[in-house]
């Protein structure tokens, strides 16, 4: 399964500043159910959850369902409190997980 994510956010911010984080994920979000041509059906294979943690604390969670289009885009904000990594984790049907990390430097 192809997966790619583009994370857009400032790298340097001031303490207490509100930071907008934009995440564009490249994924087909196959809702399944169509014929596989051999008498069976193609199983659903979508990203079903995106979570983000900042300095080890959860800051965002998005549960996705079949109504979410391919290549989902999400935008959310958080308050800059300390320099640290923001870890993004996607969970896919079937148990696969994908992780990306972005560094936020607070001055």
Short mmCIF file of C-alpha atoms in Angstrom, two decimals:
data_model
loop_
_atom_site.label_atom_id
_atom_site.label_comp_id
_atom_site.label_asym_id
_atom_site.label_seq_id
_atom_site.Cartn_x
_atom_site.Cartn_y
_atom_site.Cartn_z
CA UNK A 1 0.00 0.00 0.00
CA UNK A 2 1.37 3.35 -0.92
CA UNK A 3 1.55 5.93 1.81
CA UNK A 4 3.03 9.37 1.92
CA UNK A 5 2.40 12.35 4.17
CA UNK A 6 3.23 16.02 3.84
CA UNK A 7 3.32 17.87 7.14
CA UNK A 8 3.35 21.65 7.05
CA UNK A 9 4.02 23.66 10.19
CA UNK A 10 6.43 26.34 11.37
CA UNK A 11 9.68 25.01 12.77
CA UNK A 12 10.46 27.92 15.13
CA UNK A 13 7.81 29.55 17.30
CA UNK A 14 7.54 31.50 20.54
CA UNK A 15 6.35 29.93 23.76
CA UNK A 16 2.58 30.17 24.06
CA UNK A 17 2.05 30.76 20.35
CA UNK A 18 -0.76 28.92 18.59
CA UNK A 19 0.66 26.70 15.87
CA UNK A 20 -1.34 25.55 12.86
CA UNK A 21 -0.40 22.09 11.61
CA UNK A 22 -1.52 20.87 8.21
CA UNK A 23 -1.26 17.24 7.19
CA UNK A 24 -1.87 15.96 3.68
CA UNK A 25 -1.77 12.20 3.43
CA UNK A 26 -1.49 10.32 0.17
CA UNK A 27 -3.56 7.17 0.50
CA UNK A 28 -6.23 5.64 -1.80
CA UNK A 29 -8.70 5.06 1.09
CA UNK A 30 -10.18 2.01 -0.67
CA UNK A 31 -13.66 1.47 0.78
CA UNK A 32 -13.73 -2.10 -0.56
CA UNK A 33 -16.81 -4.11 -1.47
CA UNK A 34 -16.16 -4.22 -5.21
CA UNK A 35 -15.57 -7.48 -7.06
CA UNK A 36 -12.01 -8.75 -7.21
CA UNK A 37 -12.73 -10.55 -10.52
CA UNK A 38 -12.37 -14.00 -8.95
CA UNK A 39 -15.75 -14.23 -7.23
CA UNK A 40 -14.69 -12.45 -4.07
CA UNK A 41 -14.78 -8.92 -2.87
CA UNK A 42 -11.98 -6.49 -2.26
CA UNK A 43 -11.64 -5.82 1.47
CA UNK A 44 -11.85 -2.30 2.86
CA UNK A 45 -8.44 -0.71 3.35
CA UNK A 46 -8.53 2.78 4.73
CA UNK A 47 -6.59 4.80 7.24
CA UNK A 48 -8.90 4.62 10.21
CA UNK A 49 -7.09 6.83 12.73
CA UNK A 50 -4.59 9.67 12.87
CA UNK A 51 -3.09 10.64 16.19
CA UNK A 52 -0.56 13.31 17.03
CA UNK A 53 1.47 13.60 20.20
CA UNK A 54 3.59 16.56 21.25
CA UNK A 55 6.29 16.10 23.86
CA UNK A 56 4.68 12.76 24.68
CA UNK A 57 1.17 14.18 25.23
CA UNK A 58 -1.71 13.51 22.85
CA UNK A 59 -2.81 16.69 21.08
CA UNK A 60 -4.98 15.44 18.23
CA UNK A 61 -6.98 12.37 17.24
CA UNK A 62 -9.06 11.87 14.13
CA UNK A 63 -11.10 8.71 13.54
CA UNK A 64 -11.71 8.20 9.83
CA UNK A 65 -14.44 6.17 8.15
CA UNK A 66 -15.31 5.18 4.59
CA UNK A 67 -16.80 8.61 3.90
CA UNK A 68 -13.35 10.22 4.03
CA UNK A 69 -12.01 10.85 0.54
CA UNK A 70 -8.72 9.58 -0.82
CA UNK A 71 -5.68 11.61 0.18
CA UNK A 72 -7.20 13.06 3.35
CA UNK A 73 -6.19 16.53 4.49
CA UNK A 74 -6.53 17.69 8.08
CA UNK A 75 -5.59 20.90 9.83
CA UNK A 76 -5.47 21.52 13.55
CA UNK A 77 -3.81 23.82 16.06
CA UNK A 78 -1.85 23.40 19.24
CA UNK A 79 -0.14 25.73 21.67
CA UNK A 80 3.68 25.75 21.65
CA UNK A 81 4.87 24.90 25.15
CA UNK A 82 8.36 23.45 24.74
CA UNK A 83 10.78 22.30 22.10
CA UNK A 84 9.93 18.77 21.12
CA UNK A 85 8.86 16.33 18.50
CA UNK A 86 5.34 16.06 17.18
CA UNK A 87 4.77 12.42 16.31
CA UNK A 88 2.05 11.59 13.81
CA UNK A 89 0.76 8.04 13.62
CA UNK A 90 -1.73 6.65 11.13
CA UNK A 91 -3.42 3.30 11.66
CA UNK A 92 -4.64 1.39 8.62
CA UNK A 93 -7.18 -1.43 8.34
CA UNK A 94 -5.28 -4.69 8.70
CA UNK A 95 -3.03 -3.35 11.44
CA UNK A 96 -0.35 -1.46 9.52
CA UNK A 97 0.85 1.76 11.09
CA UNK A 98 2.80 4.66 9.60
CA UNK A 99 4.70 7.21 11.65
CA UNK A 100 6.22 10.56 10.83
CA UNK A 101 7.92 13.05 13.15
CA UNK A 102 8.28 16.84 12.92
CA UNK A 103 10.41 18.96 15.24
CA UNK A 104 8.96 22.11 16.82
CA UNK A 105 11.52 24.50 18.29
CA UNK A 106 10.18 26.91 20.90
CA UNK A 107 12.18 30.06 21.72
#
